[in-house]
mmCIF file with all atom_site columns, C-alpha atoms in Angstrom:
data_model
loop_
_atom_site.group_PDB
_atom_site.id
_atom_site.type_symbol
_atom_site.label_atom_id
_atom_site.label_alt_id
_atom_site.label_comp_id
_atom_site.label_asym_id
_atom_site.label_entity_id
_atom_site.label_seq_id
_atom_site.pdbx_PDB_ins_code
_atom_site.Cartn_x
_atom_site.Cartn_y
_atom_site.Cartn_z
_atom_site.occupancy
_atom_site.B_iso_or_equiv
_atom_site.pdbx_formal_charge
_atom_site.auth_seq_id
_atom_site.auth_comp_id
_atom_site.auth_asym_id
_atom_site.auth_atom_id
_atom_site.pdbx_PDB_model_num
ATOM 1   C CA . UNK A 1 1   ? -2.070  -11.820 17.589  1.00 80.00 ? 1   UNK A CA 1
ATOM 2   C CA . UNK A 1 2   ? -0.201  -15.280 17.623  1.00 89.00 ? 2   UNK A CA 1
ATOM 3   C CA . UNK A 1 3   ? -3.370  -16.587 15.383  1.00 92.00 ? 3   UNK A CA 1
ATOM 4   C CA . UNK A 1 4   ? -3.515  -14.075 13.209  1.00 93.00 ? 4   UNK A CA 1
ATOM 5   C CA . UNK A 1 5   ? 0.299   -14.255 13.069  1.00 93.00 ? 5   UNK A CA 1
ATOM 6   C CA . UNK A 1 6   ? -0.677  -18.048 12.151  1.00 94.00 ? 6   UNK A CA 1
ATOM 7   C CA . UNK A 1 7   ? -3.272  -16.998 9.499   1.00 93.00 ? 7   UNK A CA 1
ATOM 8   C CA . UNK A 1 8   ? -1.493  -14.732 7.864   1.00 94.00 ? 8   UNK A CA 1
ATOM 9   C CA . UNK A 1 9   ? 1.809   -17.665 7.530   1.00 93.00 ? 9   UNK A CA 1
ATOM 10  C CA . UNK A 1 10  ? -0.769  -19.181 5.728   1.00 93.00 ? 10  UNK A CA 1
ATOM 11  C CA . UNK A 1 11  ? -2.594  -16.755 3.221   1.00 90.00 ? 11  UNK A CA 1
ATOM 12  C CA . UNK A 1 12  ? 1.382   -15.500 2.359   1.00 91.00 ? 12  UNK A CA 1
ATOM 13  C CA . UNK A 1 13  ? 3.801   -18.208 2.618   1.00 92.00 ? 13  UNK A CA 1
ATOM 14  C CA . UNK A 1 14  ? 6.311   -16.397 0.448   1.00 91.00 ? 14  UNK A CA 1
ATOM 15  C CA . UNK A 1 15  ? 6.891   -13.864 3.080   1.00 93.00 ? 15  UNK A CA 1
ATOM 16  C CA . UNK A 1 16  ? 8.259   -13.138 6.438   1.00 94.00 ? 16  UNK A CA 1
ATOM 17  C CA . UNK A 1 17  ? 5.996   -11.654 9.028   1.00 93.00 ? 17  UNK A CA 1
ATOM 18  C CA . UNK A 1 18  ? 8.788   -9.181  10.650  1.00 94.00 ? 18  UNK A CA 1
ATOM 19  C CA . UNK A 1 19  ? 6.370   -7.195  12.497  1.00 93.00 ? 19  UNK A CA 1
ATOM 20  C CA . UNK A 1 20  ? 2.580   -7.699  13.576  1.00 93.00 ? 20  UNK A CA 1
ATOM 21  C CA . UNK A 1 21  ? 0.626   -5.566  16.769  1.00 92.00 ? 21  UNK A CA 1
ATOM 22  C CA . UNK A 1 22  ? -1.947  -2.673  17.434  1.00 90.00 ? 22  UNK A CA 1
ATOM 23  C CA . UNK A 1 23  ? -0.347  0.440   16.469  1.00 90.00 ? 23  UNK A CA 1
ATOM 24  C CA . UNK A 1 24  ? -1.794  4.028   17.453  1.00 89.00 ? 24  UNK A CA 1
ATOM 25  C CA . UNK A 1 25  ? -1.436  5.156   13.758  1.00 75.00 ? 25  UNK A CA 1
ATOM 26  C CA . UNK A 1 26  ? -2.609  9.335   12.942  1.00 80.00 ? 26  UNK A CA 1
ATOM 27  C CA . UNK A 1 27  ? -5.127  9.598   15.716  1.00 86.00 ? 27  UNK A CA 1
ATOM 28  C CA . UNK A 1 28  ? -6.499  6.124   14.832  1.00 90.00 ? 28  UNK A CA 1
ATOM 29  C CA . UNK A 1 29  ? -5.487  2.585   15.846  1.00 92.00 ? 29  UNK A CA 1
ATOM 30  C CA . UNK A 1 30  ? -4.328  0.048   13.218  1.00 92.00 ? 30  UNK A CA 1
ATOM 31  C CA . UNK A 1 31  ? -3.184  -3.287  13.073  1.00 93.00 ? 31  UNK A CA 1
ATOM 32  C CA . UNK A 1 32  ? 0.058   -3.316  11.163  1.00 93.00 ? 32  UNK A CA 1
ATOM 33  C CA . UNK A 1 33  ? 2.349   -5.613  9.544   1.00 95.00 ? 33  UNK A CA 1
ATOM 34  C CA . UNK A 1 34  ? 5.818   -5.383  8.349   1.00 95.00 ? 34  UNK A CA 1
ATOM 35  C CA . UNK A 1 35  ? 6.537   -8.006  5.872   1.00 95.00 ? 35  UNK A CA 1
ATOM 36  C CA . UNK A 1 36  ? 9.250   -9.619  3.803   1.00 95.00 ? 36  UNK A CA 1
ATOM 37  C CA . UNK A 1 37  ? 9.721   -11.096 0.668   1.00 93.00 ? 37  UNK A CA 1
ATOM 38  C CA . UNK A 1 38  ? 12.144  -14.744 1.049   1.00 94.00 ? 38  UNK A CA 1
ATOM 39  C CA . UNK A 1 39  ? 11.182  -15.501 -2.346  1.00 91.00 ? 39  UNK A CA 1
ATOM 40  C CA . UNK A 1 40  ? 11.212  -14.156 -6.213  1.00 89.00 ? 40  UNK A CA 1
ATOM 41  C CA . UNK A 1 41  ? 7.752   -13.460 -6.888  1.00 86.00 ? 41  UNK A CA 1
ATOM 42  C CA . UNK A 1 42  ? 6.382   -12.313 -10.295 1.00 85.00 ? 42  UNK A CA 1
ATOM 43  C CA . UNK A 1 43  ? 3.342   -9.895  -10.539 1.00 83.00 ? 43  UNK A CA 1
ATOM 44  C CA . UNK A 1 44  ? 1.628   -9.147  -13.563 1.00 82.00 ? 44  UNK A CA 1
ATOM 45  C CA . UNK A 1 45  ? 4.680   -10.197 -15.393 1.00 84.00 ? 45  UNK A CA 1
ATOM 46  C CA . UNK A 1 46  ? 7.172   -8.337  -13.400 1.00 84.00 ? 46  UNK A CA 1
ATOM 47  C CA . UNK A 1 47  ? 9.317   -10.009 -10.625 1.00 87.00 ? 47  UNK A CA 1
ATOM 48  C CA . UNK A 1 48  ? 9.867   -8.777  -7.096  1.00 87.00 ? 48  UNK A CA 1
ATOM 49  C CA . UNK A 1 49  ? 13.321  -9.895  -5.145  1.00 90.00 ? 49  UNK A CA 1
ATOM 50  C CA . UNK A 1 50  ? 13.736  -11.377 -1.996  1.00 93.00 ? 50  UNK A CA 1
ATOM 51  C CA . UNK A 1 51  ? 14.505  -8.585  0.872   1.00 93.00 ? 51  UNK A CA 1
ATOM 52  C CA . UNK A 1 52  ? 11.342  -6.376  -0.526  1.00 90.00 ? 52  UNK A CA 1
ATOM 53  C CA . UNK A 1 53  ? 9.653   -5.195  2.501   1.00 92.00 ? 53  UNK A CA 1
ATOM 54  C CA . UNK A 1 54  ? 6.372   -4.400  2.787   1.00 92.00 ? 54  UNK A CA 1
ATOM 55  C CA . UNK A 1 55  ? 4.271   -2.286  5.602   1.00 93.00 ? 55  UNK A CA 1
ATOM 56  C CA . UNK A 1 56  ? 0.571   -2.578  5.484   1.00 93.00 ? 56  UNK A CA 1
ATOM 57  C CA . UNK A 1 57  ? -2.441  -1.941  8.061   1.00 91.00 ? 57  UNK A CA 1
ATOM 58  C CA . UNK A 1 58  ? -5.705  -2.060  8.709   1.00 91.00 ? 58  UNK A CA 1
ATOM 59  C CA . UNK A 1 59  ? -8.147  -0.065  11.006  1.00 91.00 ? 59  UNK A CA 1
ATOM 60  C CA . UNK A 1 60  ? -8.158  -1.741  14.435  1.00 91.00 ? 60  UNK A CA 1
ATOM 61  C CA . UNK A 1 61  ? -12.155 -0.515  14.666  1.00 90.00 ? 61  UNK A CA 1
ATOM 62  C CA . UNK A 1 62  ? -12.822 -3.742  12.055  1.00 89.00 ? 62  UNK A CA 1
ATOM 63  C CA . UNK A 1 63  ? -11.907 -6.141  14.947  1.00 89.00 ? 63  UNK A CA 1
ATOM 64  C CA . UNK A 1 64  ? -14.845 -4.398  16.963  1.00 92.00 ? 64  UNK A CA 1
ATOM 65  C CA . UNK A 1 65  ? -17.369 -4.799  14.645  1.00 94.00 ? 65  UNK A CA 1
ATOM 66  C CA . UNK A 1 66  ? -17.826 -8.927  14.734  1.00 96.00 ? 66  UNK A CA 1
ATOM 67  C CA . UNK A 1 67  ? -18.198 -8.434  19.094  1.00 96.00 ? 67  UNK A CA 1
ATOM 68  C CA . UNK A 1 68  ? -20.630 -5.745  18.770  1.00 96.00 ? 68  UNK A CA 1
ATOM 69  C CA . UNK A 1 69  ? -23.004 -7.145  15.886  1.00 96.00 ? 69  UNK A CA 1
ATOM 70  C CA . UNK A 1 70  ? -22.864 -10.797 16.781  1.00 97.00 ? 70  UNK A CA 1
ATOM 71  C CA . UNK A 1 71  ? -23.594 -10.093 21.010  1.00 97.00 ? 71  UNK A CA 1
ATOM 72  C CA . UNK A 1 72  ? -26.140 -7.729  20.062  1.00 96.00 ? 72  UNK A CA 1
ATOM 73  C CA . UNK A 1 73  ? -28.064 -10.454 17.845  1.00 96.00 ? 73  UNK A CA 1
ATOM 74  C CA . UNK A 1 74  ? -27.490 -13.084 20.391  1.00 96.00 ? 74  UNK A CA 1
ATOM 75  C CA . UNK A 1 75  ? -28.306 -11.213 23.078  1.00 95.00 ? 75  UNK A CA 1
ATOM 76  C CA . UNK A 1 76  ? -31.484 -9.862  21.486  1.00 95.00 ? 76  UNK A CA 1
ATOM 77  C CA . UNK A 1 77  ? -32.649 -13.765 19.638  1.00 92.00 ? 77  UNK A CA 1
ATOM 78  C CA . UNK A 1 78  ? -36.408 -14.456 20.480  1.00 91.00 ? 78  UNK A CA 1
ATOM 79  C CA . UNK A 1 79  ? -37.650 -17.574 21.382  1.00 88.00 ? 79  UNK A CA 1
ATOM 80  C CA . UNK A 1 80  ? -34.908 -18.020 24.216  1.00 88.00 ? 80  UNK A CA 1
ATOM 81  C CA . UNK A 1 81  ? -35.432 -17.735 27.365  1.00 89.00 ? 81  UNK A CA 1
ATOM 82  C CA . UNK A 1 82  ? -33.422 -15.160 29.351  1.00 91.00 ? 82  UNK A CA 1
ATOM 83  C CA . UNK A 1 83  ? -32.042 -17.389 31.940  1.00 92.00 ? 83  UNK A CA 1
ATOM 84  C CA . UNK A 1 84  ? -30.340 -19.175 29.008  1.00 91.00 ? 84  UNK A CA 1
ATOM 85  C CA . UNK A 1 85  ? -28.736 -15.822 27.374  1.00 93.00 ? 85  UNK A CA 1
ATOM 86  C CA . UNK A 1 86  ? -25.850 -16.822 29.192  1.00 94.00 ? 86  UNK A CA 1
ATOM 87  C CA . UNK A 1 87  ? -25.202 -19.799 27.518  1.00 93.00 ? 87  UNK A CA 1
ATOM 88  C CA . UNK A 1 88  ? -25.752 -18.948 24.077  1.00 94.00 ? 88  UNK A CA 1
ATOM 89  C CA . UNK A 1 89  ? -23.398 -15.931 24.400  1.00 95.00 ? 89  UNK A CA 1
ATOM 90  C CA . UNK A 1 90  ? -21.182 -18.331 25.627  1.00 95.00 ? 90  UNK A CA 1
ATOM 91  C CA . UNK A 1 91  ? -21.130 -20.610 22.639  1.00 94.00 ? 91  UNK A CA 1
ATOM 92  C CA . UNK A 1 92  ? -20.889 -17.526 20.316  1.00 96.00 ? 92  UNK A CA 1
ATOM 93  C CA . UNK A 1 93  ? -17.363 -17.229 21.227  1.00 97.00 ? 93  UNK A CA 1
ATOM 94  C CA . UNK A 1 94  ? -15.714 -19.816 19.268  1.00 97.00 ? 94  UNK A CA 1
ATOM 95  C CA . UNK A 1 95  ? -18.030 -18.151 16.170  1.00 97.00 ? 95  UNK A CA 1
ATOM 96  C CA . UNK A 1 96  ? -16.722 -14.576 17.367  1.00 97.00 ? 96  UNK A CA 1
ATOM 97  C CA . UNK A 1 97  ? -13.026 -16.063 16.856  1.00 96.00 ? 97  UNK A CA 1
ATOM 98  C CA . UNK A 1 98  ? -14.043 -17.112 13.500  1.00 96.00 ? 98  UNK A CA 1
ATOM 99  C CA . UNK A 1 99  ? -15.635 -14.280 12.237  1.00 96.00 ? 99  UNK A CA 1
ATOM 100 C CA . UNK A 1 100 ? -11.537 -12.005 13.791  1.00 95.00 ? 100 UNK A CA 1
ATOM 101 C CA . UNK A 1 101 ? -9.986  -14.655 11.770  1.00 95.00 ? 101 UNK A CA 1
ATOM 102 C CA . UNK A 1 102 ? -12.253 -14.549 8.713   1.00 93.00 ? 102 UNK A CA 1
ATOM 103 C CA . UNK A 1 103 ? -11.774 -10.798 8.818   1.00 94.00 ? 103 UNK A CA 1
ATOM 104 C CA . UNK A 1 104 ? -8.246  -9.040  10.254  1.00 94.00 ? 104 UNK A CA 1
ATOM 105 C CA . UNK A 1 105 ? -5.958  -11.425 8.622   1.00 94.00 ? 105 UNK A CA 1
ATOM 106 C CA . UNK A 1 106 ? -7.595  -10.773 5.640   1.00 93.00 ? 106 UNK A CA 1
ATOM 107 C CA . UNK A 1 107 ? -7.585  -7.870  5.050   1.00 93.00 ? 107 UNK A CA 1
ATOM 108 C CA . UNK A 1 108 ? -3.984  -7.005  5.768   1.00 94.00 ? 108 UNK A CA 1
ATOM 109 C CA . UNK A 1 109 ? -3.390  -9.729  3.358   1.00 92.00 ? 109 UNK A CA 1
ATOM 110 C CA . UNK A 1 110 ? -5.572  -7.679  1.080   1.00 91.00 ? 110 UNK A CA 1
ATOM 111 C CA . UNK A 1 111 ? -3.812  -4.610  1.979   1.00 91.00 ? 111 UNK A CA 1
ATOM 112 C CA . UNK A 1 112 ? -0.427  -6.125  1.237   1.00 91.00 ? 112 UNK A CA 1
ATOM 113 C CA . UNK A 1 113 ? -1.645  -7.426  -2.169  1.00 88.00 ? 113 UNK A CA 1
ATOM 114 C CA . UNK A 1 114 ? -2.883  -3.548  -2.956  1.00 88.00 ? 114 UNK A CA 1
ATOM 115 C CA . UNK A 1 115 ? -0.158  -2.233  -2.204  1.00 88.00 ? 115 UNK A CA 1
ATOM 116 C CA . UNK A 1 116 ? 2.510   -4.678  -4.888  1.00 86.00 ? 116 UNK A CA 1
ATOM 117 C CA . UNK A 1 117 ? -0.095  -4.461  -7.288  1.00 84.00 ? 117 UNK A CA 1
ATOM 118 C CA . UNK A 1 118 ? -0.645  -0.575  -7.323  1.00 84.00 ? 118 UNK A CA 1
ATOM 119 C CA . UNK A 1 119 ? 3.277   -0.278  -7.831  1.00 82.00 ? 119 UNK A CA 1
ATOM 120 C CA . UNK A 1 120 ? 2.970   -2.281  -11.157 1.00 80.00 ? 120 UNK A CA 1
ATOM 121 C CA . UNK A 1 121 ? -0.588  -1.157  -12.632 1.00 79.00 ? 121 UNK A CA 1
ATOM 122 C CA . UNK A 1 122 ? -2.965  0.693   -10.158 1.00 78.00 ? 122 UNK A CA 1
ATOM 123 C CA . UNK A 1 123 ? -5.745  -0.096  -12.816 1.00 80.00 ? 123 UNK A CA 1
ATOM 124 C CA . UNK A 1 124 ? -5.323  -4.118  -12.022 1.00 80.00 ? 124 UNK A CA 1
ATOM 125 C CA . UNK A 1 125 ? -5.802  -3.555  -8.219  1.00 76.00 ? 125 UNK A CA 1
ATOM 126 C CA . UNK A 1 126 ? -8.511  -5.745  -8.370  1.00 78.00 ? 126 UNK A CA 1
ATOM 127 C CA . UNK A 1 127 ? -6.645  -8.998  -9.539  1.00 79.00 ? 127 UNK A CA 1
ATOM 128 C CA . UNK A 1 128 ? -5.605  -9.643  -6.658  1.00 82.00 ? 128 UNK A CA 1
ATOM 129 C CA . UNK A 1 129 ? -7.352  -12.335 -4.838  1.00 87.00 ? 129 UNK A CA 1
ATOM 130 C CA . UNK A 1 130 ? -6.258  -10.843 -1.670  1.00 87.00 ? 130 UNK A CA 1
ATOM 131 C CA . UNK A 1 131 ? -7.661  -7.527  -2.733  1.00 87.00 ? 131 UNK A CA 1
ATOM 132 C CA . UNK A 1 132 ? -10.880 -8.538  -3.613  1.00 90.00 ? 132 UNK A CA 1
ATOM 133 C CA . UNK A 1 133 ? -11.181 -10.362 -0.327  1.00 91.00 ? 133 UNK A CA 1
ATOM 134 C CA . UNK A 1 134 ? -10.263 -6.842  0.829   1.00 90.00 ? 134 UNK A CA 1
ATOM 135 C CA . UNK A 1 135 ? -12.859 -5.299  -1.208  1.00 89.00 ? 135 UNK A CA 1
ATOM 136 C CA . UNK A 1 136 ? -16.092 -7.915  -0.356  1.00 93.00 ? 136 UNK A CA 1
ATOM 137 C CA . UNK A 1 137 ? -15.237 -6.880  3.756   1.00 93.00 ? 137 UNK A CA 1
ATOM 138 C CA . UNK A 1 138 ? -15.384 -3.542  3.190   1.00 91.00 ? 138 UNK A CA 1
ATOM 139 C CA . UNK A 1 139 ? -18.576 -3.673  1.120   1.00 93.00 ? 139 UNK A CA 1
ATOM 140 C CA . UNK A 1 140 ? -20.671 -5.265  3.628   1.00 93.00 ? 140 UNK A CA 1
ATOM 141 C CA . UNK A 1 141 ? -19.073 -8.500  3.783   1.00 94.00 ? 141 UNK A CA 1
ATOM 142 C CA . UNK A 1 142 ? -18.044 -7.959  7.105   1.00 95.00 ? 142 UNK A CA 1
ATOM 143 C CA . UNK A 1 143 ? -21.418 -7.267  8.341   1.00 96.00 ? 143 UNK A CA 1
ATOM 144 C CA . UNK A 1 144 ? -22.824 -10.544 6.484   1.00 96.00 ? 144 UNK A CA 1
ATOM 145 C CA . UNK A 1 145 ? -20.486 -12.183 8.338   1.00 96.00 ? 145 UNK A CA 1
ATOM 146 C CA . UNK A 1 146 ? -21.234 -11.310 11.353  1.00 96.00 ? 146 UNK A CA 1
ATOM 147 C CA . UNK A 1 147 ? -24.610 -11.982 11.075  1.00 97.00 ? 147 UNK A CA 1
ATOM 148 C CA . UNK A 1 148 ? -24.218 -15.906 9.390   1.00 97.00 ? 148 UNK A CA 1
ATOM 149 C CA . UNK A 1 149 ? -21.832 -16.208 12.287  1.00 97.00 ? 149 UNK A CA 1
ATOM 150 C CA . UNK A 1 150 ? -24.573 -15.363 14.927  1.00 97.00 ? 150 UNK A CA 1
ATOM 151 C CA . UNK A 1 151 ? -26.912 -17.255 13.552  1.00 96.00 ? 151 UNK A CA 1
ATOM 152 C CA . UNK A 1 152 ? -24.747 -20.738 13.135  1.00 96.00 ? 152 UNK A CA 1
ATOM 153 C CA . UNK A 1 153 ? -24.206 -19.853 16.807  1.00 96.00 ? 153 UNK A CA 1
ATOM 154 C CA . UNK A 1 154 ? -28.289 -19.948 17.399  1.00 95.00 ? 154 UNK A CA 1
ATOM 155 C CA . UNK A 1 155 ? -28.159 -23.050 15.427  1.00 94.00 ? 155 UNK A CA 1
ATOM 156 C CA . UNK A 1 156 ? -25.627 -24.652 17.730  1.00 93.00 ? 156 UNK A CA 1
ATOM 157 C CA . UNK A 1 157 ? -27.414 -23.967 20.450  1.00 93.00 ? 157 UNK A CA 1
ATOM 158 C CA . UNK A 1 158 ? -30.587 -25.281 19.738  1.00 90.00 ? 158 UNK A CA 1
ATOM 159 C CA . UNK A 1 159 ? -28.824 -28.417 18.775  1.00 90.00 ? 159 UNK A CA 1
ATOM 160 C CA . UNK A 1 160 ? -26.834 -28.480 22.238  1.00 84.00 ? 160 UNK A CA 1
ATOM 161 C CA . UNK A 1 161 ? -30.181 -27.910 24.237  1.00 81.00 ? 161 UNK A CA 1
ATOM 162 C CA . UNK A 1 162 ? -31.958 -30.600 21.788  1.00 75.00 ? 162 UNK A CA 1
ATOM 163 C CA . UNK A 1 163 ? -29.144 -33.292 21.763  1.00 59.00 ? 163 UNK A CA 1
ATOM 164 C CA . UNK A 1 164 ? -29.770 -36.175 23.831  1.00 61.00 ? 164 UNK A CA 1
ATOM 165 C CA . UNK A 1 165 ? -27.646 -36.176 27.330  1.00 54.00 ? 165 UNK A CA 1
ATOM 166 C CA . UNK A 1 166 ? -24.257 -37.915 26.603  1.00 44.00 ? 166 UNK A CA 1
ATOM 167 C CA . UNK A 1 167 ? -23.859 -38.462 29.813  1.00 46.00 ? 167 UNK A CA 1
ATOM 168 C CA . UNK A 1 168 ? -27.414 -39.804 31.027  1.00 46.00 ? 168 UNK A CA 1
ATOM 169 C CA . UNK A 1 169 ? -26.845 -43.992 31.908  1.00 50.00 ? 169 UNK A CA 1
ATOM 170 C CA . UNK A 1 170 ? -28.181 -45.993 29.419  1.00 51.00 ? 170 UNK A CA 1
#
């Protein structure tokens, strides 16, 4: 949580993260946020005061999909030998982290952004940058990235086992 606590300081600057964890949510399990607003902010021509606060989730099954998709492609990749599964696994972990922080964040920034926008003018939802990030994820996007993810991982890897030995005398 502290970097998607980190990401989300980022993508929303003009609020206060007051609350952010897994939360067992109607028989499903969310990641929730309770945010404030420290600053005027004016949306579709209408201004919001400081001290609005703002509760927004998304399902916690999201953060499952990246694992499950990327391991699954790495662990089934032709061409490399099993004995060296290991390692490429291994290396798909920093892309794994990515593809949580490409994704969570994200959309609970999205969700936050639907949820201001629908109180001015539910038809202009989808102005919201935020929302449309939202909206891409849930469309596929996640999947894509999952899969670009795995494969820059393959990548990697056949650079690692290709580059020469750093450490070899020369």
């Amino acid at each position: 949580m502290p970097l998607f606590r980190a990401e989300l300081n980022l993508l929303m600057p003009e609020f206060r993260l007051d609350y952010l964890d897994w939360k067992f949510d109607l028989n499903e399990t969310v990641v929730a946020l309770t945010a404030t607003l420290t600053e005027h902010r004016v949306v579709l021509g209408r201004v919001l005061p400081p001290g609005v606060s703002i509760n927004a989730s998304t399902l916690a099954a999201h953060a499952w999909v990246h694992p499950v998709l990327m391991f699954s492609l790495l662990a089934a990749w032709p061409g490399i030998a099993w004995r060296r599964k290991p390692l490429l696994l291994l290396l798909g972990l920093p892309f794994l982290l990515m593809a949580e922080l490409l994704d969570v964040p994200v959309m609970l920034w999205g969700a936050l952004e639907d949820l201001i926008y629908f109180q001015f003018d539910p038809a202009r939802v989808a102005e919201s940058i935020g929302s449309r990030a939202q909206h891409f994820l849930d469309g596929g996007g996640r999947y894509a990235l999952s899969i670009l993810l795995a494969l820059a991982a393959v990548i990697s890897f056949k650079k690692f086992l290709h580059a020469p030995n750093m450490c070899a005398p020369k």
